[in-house]
Tab-separated table of C-alpha atoms in Angstrom:
chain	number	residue	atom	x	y	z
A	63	UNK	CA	22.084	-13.089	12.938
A	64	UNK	CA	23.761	-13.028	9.596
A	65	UNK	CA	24.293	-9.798	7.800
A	66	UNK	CA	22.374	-11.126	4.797
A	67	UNK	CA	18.988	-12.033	6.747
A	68	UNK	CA	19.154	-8.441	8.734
A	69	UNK	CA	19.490	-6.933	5.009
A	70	UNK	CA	16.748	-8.956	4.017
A	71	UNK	CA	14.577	-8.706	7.257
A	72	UNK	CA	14.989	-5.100	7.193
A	73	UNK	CA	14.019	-4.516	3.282
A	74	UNK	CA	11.135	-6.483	4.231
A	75	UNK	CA	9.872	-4.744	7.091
A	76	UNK	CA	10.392	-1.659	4.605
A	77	UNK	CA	8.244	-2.849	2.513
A	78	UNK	CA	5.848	-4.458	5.216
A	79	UNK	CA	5.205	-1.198	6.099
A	80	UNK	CA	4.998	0.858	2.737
A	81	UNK	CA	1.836	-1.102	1.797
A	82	UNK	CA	-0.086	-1.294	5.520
A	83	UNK	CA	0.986	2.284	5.358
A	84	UNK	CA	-1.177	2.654	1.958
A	85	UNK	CA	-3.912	0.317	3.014
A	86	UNK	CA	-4.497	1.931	6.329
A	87	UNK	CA	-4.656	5.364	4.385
A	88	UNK	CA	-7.040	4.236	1.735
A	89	UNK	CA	-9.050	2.918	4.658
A	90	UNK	CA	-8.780	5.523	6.755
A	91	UNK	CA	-10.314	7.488	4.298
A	92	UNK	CA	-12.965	5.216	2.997
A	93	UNK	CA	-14.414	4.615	6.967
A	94	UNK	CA	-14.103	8.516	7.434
A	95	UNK	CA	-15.682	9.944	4.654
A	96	UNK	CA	-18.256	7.138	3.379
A	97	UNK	CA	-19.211	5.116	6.720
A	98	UNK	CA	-22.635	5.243	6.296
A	99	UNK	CA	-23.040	4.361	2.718
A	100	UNK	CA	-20.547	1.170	3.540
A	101	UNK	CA	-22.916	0.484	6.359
A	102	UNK	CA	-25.704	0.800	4.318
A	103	UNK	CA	-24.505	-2.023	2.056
A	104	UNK	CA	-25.119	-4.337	4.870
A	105	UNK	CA	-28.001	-2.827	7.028
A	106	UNK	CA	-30.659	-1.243	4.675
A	107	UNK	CA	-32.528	0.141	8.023
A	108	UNK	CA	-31.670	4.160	8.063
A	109	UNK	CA	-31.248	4.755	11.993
A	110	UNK	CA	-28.714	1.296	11.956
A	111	UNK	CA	-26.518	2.830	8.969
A	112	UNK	CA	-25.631	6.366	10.129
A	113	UNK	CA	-24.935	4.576	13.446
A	114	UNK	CA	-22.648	2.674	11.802
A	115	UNK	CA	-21.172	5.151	9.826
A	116	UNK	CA	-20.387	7.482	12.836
A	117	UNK	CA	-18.903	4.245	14.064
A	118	UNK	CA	-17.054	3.375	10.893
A	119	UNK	CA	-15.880	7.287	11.280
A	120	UNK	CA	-14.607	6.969	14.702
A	121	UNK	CA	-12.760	3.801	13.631
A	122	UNK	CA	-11.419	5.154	10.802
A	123	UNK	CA	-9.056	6.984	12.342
A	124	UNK	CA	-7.406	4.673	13.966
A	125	UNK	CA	-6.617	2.469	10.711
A	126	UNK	CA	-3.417	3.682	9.832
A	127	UNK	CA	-2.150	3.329	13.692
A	128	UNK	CA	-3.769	0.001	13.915
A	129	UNK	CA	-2.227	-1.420	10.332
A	130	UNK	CA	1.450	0.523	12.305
A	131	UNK	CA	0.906	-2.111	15.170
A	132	UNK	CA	-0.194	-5.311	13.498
A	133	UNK	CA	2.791	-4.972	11.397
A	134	UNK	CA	5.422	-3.970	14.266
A	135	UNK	CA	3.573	-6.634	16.454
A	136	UNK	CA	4.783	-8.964	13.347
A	137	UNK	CA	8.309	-8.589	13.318
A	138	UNK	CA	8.497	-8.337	16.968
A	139	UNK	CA	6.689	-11.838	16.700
A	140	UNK	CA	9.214	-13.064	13.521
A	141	UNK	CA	12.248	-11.951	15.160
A	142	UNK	CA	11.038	-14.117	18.389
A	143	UNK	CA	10.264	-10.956	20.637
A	144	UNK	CA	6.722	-11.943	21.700
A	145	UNK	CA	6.969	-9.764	24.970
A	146	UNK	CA	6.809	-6.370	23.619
A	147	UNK	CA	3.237	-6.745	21.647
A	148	UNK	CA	1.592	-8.597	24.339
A	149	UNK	CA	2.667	-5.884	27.185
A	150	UNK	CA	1.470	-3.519	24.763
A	151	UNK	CA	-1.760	-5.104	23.604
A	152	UNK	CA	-2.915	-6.493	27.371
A	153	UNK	CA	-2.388	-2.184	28.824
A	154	UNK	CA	-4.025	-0.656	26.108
A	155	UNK	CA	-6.727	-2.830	26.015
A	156	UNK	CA	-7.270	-2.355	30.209
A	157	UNK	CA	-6.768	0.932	29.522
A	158	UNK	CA	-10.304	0.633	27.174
A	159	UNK	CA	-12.311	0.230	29.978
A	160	UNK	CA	-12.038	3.156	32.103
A	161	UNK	CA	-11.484	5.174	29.480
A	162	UNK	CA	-14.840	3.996	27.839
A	163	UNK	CA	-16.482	4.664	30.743
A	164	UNK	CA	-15.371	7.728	31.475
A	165	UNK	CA	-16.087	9.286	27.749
A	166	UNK	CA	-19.271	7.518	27.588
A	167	UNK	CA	-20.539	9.139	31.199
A	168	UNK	CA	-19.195	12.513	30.274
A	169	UNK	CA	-21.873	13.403	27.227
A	170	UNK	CA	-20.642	11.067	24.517
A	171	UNK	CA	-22.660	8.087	25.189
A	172	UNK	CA	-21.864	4.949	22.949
A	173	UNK	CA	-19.515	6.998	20.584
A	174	UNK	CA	-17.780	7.337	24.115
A	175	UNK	CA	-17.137	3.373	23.564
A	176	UNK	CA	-16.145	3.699	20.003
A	177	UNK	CA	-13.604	6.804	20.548
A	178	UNK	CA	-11.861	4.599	23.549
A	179	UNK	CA	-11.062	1.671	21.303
A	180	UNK	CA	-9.939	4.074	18.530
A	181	UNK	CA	-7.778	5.821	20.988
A	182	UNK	CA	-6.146	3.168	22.311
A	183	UNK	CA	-5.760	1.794	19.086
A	184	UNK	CA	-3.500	4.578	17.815
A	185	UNK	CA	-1.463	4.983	21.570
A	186	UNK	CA	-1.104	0.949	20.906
A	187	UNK	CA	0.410	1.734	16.970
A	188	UNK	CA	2.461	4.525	18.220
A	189	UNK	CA	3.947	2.657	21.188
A	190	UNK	CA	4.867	-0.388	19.305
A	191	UNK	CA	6.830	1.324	17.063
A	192	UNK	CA	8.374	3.420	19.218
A	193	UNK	CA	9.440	0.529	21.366
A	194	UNK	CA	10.872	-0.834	17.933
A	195	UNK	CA	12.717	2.140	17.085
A	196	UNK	CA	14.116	1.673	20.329
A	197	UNK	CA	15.521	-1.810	20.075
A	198	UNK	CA	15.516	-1.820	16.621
A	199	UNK	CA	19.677	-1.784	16.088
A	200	UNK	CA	19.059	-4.779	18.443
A	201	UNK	CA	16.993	-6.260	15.153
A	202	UNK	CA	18.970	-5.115	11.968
């Protein structure tokens, strides 16, 4: 690859990555500290909006780890590297299903469900940039 494109792929990822790194802030703190009242905007029953907002909680902090892999799982994808995000995506997203049931039959119910995908959410992030940091002198 040309010295110019690397330049210019990595000032983009740069920059990629400044603004899903605000975005997944901003909504990280939205979901975590006003879940129910954005729930309530769309479900005016009371029982159905703080159950939503403990799910919009739970969620919400896995935003900035999720906005970290969809942009990772992006240049992987640009740069024509389509194995990484799919080994990553397909074994977190087993890994859901044990986990799920395993926090949801140990006392946490359907928040059990809801702290698996959150969880795997932010090991899926982390790994995918890892794995980019890895390979990334491959890249730029």
């Amino acid at each position: 690859m040309q010295q110019a494109k690397k330049d210019r792929l990595a000032g983009a990822y740069k920059v990629t990555l400044g603004m899903t790194t605000i975005l997944g802030v901003f909504c990280t703190l939205l979901f975590v500290f006003f879940g129910s009242e954005i729930f309530s905007l769309i479900i005016p029953e009371k029982e159905a909006y703080i159950a939503g907002g403990i799910f919009l909680r739970i969620d919400g902090y896995s935003m900035l780890f999720m906005m970290l892999e969809i942009t990772i799982q992006g240049l992987f994808y640009g740069t024509g590297r389509t194995l990484p995000p799919a080994i990553i995506s397909i074994t977190f997203n087993v890994i859901r299903i044990p986990l799920a049931i395993f926090l949801s039959s140990n006392g946490l119910g359907i928040e059990g469900v809801w702290w698996a995908i959150s969880l795997t959410s932010c090991l899926k992030g982390i790994t995918a940039f890892l794995w980019f940091r890895i390979i990334r002198k491959q890249i730029f």
